[in-house]
Short mmCIF file of C-alpha atoms in Angstrom, two decimals:
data_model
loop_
_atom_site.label_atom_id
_atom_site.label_comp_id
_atom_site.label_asym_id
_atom_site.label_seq_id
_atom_site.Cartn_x
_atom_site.Cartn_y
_atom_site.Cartn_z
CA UNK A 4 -130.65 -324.25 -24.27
CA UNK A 5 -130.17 -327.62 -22.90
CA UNK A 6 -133.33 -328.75 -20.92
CA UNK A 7 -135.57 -326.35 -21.96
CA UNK A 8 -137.90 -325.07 -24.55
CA UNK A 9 -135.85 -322.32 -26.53
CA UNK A 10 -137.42 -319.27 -26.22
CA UNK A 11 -137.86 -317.06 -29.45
CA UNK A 12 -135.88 -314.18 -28.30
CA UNK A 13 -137.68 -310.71 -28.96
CA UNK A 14 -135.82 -307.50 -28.65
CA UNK A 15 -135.96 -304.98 -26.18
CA UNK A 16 -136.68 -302.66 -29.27
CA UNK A 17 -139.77 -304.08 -30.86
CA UNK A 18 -141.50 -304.54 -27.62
CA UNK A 19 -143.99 -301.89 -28.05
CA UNK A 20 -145.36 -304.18 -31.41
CA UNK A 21 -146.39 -307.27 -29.32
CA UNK A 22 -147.02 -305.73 -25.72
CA UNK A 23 -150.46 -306.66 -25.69
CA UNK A 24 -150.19 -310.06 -27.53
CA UNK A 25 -147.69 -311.14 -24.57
CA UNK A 26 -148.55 -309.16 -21.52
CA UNK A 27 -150.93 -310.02 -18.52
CA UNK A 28 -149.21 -313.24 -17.05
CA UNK A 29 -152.15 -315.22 -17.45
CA UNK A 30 -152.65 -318.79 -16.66
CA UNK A 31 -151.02 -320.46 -19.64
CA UNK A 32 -151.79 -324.14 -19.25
CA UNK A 33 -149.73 -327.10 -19.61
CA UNK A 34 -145.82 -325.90 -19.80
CA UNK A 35 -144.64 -326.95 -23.47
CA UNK A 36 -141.18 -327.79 -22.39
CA UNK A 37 -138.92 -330.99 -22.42
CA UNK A 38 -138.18 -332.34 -18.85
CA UNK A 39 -135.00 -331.36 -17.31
CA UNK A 40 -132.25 -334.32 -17.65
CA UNK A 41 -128.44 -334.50 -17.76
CA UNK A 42 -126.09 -331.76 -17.46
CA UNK A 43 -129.01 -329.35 -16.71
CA UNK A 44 -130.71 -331.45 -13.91
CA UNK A 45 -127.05 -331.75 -12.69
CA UNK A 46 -126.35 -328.24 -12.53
CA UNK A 47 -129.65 -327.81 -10.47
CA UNK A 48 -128.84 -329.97 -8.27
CA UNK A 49 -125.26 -327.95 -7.20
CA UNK A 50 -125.29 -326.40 -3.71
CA UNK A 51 -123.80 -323.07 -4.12
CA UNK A 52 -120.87 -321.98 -1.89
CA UNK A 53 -123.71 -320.53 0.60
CA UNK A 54 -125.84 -322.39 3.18
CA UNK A 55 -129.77 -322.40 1.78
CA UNK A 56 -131.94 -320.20 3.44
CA UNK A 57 -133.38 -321.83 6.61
CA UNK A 58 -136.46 -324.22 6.02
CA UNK A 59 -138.66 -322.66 7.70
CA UNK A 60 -138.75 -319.97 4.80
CA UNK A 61 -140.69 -321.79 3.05
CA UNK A 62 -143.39 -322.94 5.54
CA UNK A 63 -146.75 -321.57 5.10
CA UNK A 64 -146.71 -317.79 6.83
CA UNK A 65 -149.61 -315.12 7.53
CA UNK A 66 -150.00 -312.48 4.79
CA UNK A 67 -152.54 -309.69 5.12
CA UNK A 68 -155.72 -311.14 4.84
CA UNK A 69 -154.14 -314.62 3.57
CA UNK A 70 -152.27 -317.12 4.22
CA UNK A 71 -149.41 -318.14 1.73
CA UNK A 72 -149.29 -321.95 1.12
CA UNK A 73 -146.20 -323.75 2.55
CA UNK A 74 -143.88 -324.93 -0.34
CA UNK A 75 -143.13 -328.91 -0.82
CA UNK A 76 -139.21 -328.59 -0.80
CA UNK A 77 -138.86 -331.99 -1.42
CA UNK A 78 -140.54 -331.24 -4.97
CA UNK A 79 -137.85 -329.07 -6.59
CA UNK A 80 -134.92 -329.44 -7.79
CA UNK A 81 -132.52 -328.22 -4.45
CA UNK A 82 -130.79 -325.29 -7.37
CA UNK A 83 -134.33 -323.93 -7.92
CA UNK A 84 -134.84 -322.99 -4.05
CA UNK A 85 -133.63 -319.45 -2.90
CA UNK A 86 -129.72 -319.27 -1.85
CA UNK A 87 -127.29 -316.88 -1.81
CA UNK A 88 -124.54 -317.19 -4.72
CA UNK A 89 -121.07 -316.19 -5.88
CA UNK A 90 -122.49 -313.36 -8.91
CA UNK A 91 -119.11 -311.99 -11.24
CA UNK A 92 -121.85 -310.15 -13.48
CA UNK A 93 -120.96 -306.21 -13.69
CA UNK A 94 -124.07 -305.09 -12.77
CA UNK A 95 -125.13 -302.46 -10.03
CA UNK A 96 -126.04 -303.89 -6.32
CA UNK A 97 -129.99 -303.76 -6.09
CA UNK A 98 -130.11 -304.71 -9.72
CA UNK A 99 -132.77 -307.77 -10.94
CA UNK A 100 -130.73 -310.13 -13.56
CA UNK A 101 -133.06 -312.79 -14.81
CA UNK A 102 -131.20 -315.57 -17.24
CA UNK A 103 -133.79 -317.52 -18.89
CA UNK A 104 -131.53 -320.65 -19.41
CA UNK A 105 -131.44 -321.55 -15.57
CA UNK A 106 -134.18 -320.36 -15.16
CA UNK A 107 -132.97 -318.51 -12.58
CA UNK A 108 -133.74 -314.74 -11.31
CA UNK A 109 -130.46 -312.77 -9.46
CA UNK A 110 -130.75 -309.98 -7.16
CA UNK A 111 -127.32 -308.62 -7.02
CA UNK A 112 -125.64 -307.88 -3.59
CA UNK A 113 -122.45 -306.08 -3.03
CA UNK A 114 -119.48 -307.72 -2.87
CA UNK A 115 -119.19 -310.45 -5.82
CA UNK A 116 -122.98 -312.26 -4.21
CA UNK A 117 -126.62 -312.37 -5.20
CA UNK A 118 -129.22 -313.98 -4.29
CA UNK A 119 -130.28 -316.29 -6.86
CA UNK A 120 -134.15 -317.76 -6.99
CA UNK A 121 -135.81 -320.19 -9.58
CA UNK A 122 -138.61 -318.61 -11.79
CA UNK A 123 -140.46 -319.78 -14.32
CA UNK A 124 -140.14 -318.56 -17.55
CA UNK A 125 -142.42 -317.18 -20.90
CA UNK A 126 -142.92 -320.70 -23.06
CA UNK A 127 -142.53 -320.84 -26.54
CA UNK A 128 -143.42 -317.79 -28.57
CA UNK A 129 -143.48 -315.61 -25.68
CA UNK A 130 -140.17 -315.38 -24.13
CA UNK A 131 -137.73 -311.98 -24.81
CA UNK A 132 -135.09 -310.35 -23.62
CA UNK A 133 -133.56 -306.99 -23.16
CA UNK A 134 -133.28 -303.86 -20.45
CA UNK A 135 -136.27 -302.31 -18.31
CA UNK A 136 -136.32 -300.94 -14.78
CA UNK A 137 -138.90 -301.53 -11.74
CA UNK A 138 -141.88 -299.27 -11.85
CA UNK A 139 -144.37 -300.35 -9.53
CA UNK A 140 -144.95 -302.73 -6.83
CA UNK A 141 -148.12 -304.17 -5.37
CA UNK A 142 -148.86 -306.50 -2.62
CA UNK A 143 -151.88 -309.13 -3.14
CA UNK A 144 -152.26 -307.70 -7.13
CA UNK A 145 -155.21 -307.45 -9.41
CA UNK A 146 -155.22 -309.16 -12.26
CA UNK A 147 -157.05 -307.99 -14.89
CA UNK A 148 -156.99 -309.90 -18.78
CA UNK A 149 -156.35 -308.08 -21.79
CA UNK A 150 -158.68 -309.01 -24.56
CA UNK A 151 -156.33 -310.31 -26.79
CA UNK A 152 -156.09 -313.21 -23.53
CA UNK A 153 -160.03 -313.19 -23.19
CA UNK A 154 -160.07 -314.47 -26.87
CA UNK A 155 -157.62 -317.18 -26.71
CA UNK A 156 -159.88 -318.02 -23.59
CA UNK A 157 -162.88 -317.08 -23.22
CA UNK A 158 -163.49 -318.63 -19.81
CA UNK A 159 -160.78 -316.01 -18.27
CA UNK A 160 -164.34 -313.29 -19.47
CA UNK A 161 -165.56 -313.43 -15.59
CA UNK A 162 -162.39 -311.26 -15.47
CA UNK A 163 -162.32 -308.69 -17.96
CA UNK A 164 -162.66 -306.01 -15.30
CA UNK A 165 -160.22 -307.35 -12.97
CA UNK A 166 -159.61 -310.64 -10.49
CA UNK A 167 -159.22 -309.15 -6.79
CA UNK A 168 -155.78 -310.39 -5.31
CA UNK A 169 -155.88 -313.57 -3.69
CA UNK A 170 -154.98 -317.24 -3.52
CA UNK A 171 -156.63 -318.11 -6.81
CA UNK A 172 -155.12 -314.51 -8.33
CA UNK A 173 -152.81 -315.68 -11.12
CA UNK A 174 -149.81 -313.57 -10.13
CA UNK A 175 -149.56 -314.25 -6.42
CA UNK A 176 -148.56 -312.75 -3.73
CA UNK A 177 -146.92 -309.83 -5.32
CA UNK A 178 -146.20 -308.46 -8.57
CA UNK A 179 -142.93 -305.94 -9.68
CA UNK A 180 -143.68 -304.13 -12.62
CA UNK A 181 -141.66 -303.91 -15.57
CA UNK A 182 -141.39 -300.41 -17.18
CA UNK A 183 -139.60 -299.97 -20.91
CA UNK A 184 -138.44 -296.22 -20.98
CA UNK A 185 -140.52 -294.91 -18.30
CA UNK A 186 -143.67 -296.76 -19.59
CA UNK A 187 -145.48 -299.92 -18.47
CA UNK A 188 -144.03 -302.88 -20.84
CA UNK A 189 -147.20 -305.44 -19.50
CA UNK A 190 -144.70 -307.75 -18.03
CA UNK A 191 -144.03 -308.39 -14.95
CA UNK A 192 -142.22 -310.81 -11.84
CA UNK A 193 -144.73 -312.07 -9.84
CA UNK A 194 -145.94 -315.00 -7.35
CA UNK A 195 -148.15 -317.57 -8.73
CA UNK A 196 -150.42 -320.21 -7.35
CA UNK A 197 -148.84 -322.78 -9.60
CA UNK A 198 -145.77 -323.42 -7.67
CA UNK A 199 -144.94 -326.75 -9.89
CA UNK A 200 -144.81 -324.04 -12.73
CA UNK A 201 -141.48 -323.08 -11.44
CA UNK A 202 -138.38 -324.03 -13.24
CA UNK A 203 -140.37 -324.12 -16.66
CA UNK A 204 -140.98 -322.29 -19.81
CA UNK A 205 -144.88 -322.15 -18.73
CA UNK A 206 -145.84 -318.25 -18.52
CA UNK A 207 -146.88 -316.15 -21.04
CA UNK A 208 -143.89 -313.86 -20.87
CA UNK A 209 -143.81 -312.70 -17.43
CA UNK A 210 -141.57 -314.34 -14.68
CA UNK A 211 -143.10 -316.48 -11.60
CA UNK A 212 -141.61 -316.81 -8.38
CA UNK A 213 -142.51 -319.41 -5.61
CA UNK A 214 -144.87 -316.89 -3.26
CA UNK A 215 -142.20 -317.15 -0.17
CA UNK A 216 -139.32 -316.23 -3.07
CA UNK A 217 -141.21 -313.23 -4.56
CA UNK A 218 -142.46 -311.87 -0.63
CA UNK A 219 -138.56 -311.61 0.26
CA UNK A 220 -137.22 -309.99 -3.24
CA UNK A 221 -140.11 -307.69 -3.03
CA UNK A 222 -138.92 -306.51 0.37
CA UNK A 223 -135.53 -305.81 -1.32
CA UNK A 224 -135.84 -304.41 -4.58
CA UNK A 225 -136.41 -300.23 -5.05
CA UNK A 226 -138.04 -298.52 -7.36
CA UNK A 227 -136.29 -297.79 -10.74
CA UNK A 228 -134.53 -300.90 -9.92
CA UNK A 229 -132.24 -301.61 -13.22
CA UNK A 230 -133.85 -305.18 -14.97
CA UNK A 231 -131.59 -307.17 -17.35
CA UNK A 232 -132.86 -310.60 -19.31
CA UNK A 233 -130.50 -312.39 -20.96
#
């Protein structure tokens, strides 16, 4: 995986034996990755065959009771911003296709498109891949630890029964939640208030979207939506 950290891939199947060693998308520190150079820098850069989205996407905007932080463009690479793409994958319109070597998260449209958006990825140790499907949304989400998380930091104990959602909540603006047959897996695509996370093995084991990026898929996607990491 040129770029990148390589993820130790863990399969769909053995998920339910390290659930709550990877789950809860906590703050996970630095990112242990190597900086993105060459070919894979290159490939970021590409403008796809689509226009970008207009700028003002990204621009701070009212949510609710908050008010999501405009995005420094200029800061990311232009291949990690939201645009709409050429997709030759076989899956379903409305389906989620995250592949962890852009990183890059596709919401398929019909027709041959998708909407591609950067994410940021589980770092070393706690990356996997395999099938789920969408079964919950929430807007502003509480996060709450697990206390397998508490233990590897015990300053995250001020939240062992739950962070209210906000600016300083780990996962954002909104949170999709992963189910493995019919059952919560513990991981899930989400906003974060680390937007220079994005494009970087840096999670542990959920997927982060820039705020503006995980507001617009969440307005798309339906429940039971199909979810496919590769």
């Amino acid at each position: 995986m040129t770029g990148f950290s390589r993820l130790r891939a863990v399969s769909a199947r053995l998920m339910p034996c390290v659930l709550l060693a990877l789950a809860a998308c906590a703050p996970a520190g630095p990112a242990v990755v190597v900086p993105v150079g060459g070919a894979e820098a290159s490939r970021l850069s590409l403008a796809p065959d689509f226009e970008p989205a207009d700028p003002a996407y990204y621009l701070a905007r009212a949510d609710g009771a908050w008010t999501v932080p405009a995005v420094d463009v200029a800061a990311f690479p232009a291949g990690l911003l939201r645009h709409h793409v050429a997709y030759a994958g076989t899956e379903a319109p409305g389906s989620i296709v995250i592949d962890t070597r852009g990183p890059f998260l596709y919401f398929v449209e019909p027709g041959g498109r998708a909407i591609r958006y950067g994410i940021a990825i589980g770092r070393e140790g706690f990356g996997w891949t395999g099938e789920g499907t969408i079964g919950r949304a929430a807007r502003w989400p509480r996060w709450t630890p697990p206390p397998e998380m508490i233990v590897r930091d015990p300053s995250l104990r001020e939240w062992a029964g739950g962070m209210p959602g906000g600016l300083d909540n780990p996962l954002g603006a909104r949170a999709l939640y992963i189910d493995f047959n019919g059952a919560d897996s513990g991981f899930r695509i989400h906003g974060t208030n680390q937007p220079g996370s994005i494009g970087w093995a840096a999670s542990s084991g959920c997927f982060r979207m820039l705020n503006q990026d995980v507001i617009d898929l969440y307005d798309r996607v339906r429940m039971g939506a199909p979810v496919k990491v590769i």
